[in-house]
Short mmCIF file of C-alpha atoms in Angstrom, two decimals:
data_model
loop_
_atom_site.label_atom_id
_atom_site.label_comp_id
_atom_site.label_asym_id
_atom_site.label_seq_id
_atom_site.Cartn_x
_atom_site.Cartn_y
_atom_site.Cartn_z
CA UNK A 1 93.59 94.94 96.57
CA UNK A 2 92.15 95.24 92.92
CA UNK A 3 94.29 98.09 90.84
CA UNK A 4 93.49 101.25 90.00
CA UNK A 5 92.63 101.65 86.13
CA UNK A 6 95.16 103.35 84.21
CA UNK A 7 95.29 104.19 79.83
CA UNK A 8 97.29 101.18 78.80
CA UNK A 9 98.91 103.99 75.99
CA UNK A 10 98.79 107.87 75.44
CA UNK A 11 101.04 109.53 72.91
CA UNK A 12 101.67 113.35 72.14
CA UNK A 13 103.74 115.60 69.98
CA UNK A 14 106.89 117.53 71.49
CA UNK A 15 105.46 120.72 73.22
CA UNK A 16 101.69 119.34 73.44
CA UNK A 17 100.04 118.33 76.70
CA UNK A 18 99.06 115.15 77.80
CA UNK A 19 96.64 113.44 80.84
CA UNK A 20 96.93 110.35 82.44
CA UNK A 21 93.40 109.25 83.97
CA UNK A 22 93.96 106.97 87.17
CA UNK A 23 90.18 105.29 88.12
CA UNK A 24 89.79 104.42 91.68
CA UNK A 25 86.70 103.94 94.10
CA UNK A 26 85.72 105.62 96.87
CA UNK A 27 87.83 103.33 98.90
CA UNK A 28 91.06 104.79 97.56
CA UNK A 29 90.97 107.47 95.63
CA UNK A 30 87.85 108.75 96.46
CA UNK A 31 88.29 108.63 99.80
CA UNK A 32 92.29 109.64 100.63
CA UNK A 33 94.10 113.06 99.28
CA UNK A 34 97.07 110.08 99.49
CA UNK A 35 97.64 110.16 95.44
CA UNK A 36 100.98 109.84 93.55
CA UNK A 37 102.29 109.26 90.37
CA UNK A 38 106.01 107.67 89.71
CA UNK A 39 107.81 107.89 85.99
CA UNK A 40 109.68 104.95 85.45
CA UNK A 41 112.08 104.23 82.65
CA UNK A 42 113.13 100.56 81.93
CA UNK A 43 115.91 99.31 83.74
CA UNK A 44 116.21 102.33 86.17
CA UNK A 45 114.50 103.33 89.30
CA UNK A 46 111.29 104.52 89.54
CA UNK A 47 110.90 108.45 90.23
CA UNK A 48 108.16 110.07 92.38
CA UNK A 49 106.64 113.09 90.30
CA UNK A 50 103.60 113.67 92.03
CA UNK A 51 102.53 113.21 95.93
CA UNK A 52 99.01 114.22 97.67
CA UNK A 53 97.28 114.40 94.53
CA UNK A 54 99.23 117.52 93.33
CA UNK A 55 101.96 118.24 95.05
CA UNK A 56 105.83 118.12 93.41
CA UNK A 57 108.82 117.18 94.89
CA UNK A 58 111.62 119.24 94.67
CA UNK A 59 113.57 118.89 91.41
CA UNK A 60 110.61 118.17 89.49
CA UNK A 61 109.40 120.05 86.58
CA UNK A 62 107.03 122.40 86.78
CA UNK A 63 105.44 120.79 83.53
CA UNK A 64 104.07 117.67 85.37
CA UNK A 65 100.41 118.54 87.54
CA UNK A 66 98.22 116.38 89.20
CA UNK A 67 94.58 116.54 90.26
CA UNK A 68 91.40 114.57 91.66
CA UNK A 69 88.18 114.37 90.81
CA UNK A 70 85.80 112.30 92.59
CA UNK A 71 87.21 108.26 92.40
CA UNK A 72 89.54 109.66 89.59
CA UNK A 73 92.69 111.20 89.61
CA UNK A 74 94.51 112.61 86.49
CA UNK A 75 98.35 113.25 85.98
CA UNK A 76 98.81 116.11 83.52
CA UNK A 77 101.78 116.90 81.40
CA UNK A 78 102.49 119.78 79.69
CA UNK A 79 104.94 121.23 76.65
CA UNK A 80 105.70 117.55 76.18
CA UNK A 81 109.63 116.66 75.93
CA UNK A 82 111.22 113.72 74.54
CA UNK A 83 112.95 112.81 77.80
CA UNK A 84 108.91 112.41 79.14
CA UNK A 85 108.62 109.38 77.25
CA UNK A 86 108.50 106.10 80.36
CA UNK A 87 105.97 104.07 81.75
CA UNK A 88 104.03 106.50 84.32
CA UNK A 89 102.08 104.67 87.26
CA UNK A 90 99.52 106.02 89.63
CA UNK A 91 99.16 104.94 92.96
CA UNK A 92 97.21 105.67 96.11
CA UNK A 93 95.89 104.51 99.89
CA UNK A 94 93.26 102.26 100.41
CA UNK A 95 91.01 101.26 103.13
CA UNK A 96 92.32 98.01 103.26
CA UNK A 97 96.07 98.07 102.29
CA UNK A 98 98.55 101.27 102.12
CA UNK A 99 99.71 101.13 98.29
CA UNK A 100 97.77 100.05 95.27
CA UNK A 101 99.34 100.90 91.93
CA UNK A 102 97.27 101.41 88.80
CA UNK A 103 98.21 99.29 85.95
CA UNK A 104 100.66 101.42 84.45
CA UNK A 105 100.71 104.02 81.44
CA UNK A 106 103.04 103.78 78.50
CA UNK A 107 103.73 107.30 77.39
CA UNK A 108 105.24 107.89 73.67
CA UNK A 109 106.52 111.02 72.33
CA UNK A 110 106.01 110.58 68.86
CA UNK B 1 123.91 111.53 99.61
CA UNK B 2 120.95 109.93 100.02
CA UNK B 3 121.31 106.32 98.62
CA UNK B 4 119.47 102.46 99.32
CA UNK B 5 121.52 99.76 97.66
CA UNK B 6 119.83 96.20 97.61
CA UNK B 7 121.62 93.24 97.87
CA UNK B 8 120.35 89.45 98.26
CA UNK B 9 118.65 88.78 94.73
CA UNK B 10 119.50 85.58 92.42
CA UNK B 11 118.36 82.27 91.61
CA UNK B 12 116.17 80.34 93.67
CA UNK B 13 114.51 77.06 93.23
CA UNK B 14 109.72 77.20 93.56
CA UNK B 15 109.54 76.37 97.63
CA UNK B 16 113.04 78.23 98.53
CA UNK B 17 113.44 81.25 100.35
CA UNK B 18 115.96 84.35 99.90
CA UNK B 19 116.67 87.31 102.36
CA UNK B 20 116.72 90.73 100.19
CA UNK B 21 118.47 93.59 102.16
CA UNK B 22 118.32 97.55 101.58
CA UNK B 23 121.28 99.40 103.40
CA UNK B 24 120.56 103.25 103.77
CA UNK B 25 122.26 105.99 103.92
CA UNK B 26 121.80 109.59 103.27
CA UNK B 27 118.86 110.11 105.74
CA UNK B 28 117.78 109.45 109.50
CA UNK B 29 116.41 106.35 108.45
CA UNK B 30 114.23 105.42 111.52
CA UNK B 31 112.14 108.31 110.75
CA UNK B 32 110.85 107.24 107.54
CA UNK B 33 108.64 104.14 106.82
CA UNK B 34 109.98 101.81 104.38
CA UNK B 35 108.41 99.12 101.64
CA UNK B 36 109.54 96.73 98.67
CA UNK B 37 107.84 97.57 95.64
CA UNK B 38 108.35 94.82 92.40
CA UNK B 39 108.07 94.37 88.67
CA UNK B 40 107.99 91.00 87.26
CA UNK B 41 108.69 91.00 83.50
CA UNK B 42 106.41 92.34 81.16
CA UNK B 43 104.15 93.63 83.92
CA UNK B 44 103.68 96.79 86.13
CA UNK B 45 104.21 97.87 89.41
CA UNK B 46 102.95 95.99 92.62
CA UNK B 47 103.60 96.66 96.19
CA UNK B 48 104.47 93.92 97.96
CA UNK B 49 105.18 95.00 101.89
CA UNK B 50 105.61 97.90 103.98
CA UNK B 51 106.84 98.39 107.75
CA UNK B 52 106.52 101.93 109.43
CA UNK B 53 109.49 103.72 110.74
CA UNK B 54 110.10 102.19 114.49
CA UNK B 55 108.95 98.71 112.94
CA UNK B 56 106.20 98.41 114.95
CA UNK B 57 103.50 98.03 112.13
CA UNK B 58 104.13 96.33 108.88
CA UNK B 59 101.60 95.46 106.13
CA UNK B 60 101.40 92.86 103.18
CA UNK B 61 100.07 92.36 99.85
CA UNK B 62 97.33 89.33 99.73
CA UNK B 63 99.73 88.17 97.15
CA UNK B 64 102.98 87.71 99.79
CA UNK B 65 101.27 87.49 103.12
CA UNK B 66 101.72 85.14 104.95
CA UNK B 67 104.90 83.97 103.31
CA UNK B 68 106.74 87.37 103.05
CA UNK B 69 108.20 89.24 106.54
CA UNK B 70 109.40 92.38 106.44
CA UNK B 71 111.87 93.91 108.88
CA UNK B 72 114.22 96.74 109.43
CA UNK B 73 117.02 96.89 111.68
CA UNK B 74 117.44 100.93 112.52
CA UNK B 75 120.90 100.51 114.33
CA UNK B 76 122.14 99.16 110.91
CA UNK B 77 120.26 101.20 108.76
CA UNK B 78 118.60 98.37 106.97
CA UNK B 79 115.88 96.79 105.78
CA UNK B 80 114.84 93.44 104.85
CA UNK B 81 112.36 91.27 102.97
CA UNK B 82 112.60 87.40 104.26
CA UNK B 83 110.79 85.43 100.96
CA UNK B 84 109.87 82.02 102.11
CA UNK B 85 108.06 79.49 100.25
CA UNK B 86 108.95 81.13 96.74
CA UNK B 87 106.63 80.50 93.56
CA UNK B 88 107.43 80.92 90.08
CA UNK B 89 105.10 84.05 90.10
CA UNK B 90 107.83 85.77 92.35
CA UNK B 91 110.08 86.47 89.74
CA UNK B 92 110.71 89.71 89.62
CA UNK B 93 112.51 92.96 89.68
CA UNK B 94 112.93 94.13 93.74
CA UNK B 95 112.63 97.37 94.36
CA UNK B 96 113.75 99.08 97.98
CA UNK B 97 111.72 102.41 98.59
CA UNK B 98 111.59 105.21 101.20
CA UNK B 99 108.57 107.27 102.17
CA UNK B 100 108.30 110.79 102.87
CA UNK B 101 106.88 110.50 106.56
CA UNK B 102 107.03 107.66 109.58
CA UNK B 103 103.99 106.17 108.78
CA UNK B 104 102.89 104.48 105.51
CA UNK B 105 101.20 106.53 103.02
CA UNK B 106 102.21 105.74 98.94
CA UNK B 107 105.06 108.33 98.09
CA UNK B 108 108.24 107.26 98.09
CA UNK B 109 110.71 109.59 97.11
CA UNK B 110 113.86 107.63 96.85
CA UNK B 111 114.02 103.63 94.95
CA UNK B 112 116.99 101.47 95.08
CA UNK B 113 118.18 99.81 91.69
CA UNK B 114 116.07 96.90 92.40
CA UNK B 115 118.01 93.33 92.76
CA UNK B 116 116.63 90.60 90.48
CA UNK B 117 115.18 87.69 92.18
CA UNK B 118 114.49 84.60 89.64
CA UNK B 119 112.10 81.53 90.78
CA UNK B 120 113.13 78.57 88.52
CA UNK B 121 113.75 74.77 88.79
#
């Protein structure tokens, strides 16, 4: 149940766009259209932004994408807001267990 | 509203064993699978169990199996996470979470507050 590889840090200006790789295998993300992505500020709960690769809950800005390509998956976000800034964390099904979560992405708005 | 509220966290002594429970509400909670998810200081993420919505399949990280059980009681609307023989390494930041579907796939859509479960002597 190794994790997925994940930017330890990625920074952007207010109104810029951002990506978040998430690198995989064909054993998880490769192989399963099972992708998601959860913000998480400290001390509060995390918050699902992305599910199946690139689909958005309801609520969710528009500004946050996701995609896949091959073993790697890729969170986008765009016209960059202060409130963005939190730890983002991919995660996805494997053949061998149902979660694995990358190592986690600190995001700063400078 | 739709709302999971842990309870159960605190100090335990390397060897013990605590009982975390997540009460639902909100939601037809048999119809969605369930799973603890934890962060232990300093670090990320890591899912630690999962059980589908009737109960009848539950999985494990290497890192808790076989000393972890997961359970849900659906006529009370709750889940639980029995922790038995508990290691320093278990410290950590409990998270409840709910899926979108019966079975397990990763994407939960509503966390609990997490309850704080410290492994100490």
């Amino acid at each position: 149940q190794s994790a997925l590889t994940q930017p330890a840090s990625v920074s952007g200006s207010p109104g810029q766009s951002i990506t978040i790789s998430c690198t995989g295998t064909s054993s998880d993300v490769g192989g399963y259209n099972y992708v998601s992505w959860y913000q998480h500020h400290p001390g509060k709960a995390p918050k699902l932004m992305i599910y199946d690769v690139s689909k958005r809950p309801s609520g969710v800005s528009n500004r946050f994408s996701g995609s896949k390509s091959g073993n790697t998956a890729s969170l986008t976000i765009s016209g960059l807001q202060a409130e963005d800034e939190a730890d983002y964390y991919c995660s996805s099904y494997t053949s061998s267990s149902p979660w694995v979560f990358g190592g986690g992405t600190k995001l700063t708005v400078l | 509203e739709v709302q999971l509220v842990e309870s159960g966290g605190g100090l335990v002594q390397p060897g013990g064993s605590l009982r975390l429970s997540c009460a639902a509400s909100g939601f037809t909670f048999s119809s969605y699978a369930m799973s603890w998810v934890r962060q232990a200081p300093g670090k990320g993420l890591e899912w630690v169990s999962g059980i589908s919505g009737s109960g009848g399949a539950t999985y494990y990280a290497d890192s808790v199996n076989g000393r972890f059980t997961i359970s849900r009681d659906n006529s009370k609307n709750t889940l639980y996470l029995q922790m038995n023989s508990l290691r320093a390494e278990d410290t950590a930041v409990y998270y409840c979470a709910k899926d979108q579907t019966i079975v397990l796939v990763p994407a939960a859509n509503i966390w609990g507050q997490g309850a704080l479960v410290t492994v100490s002597s």
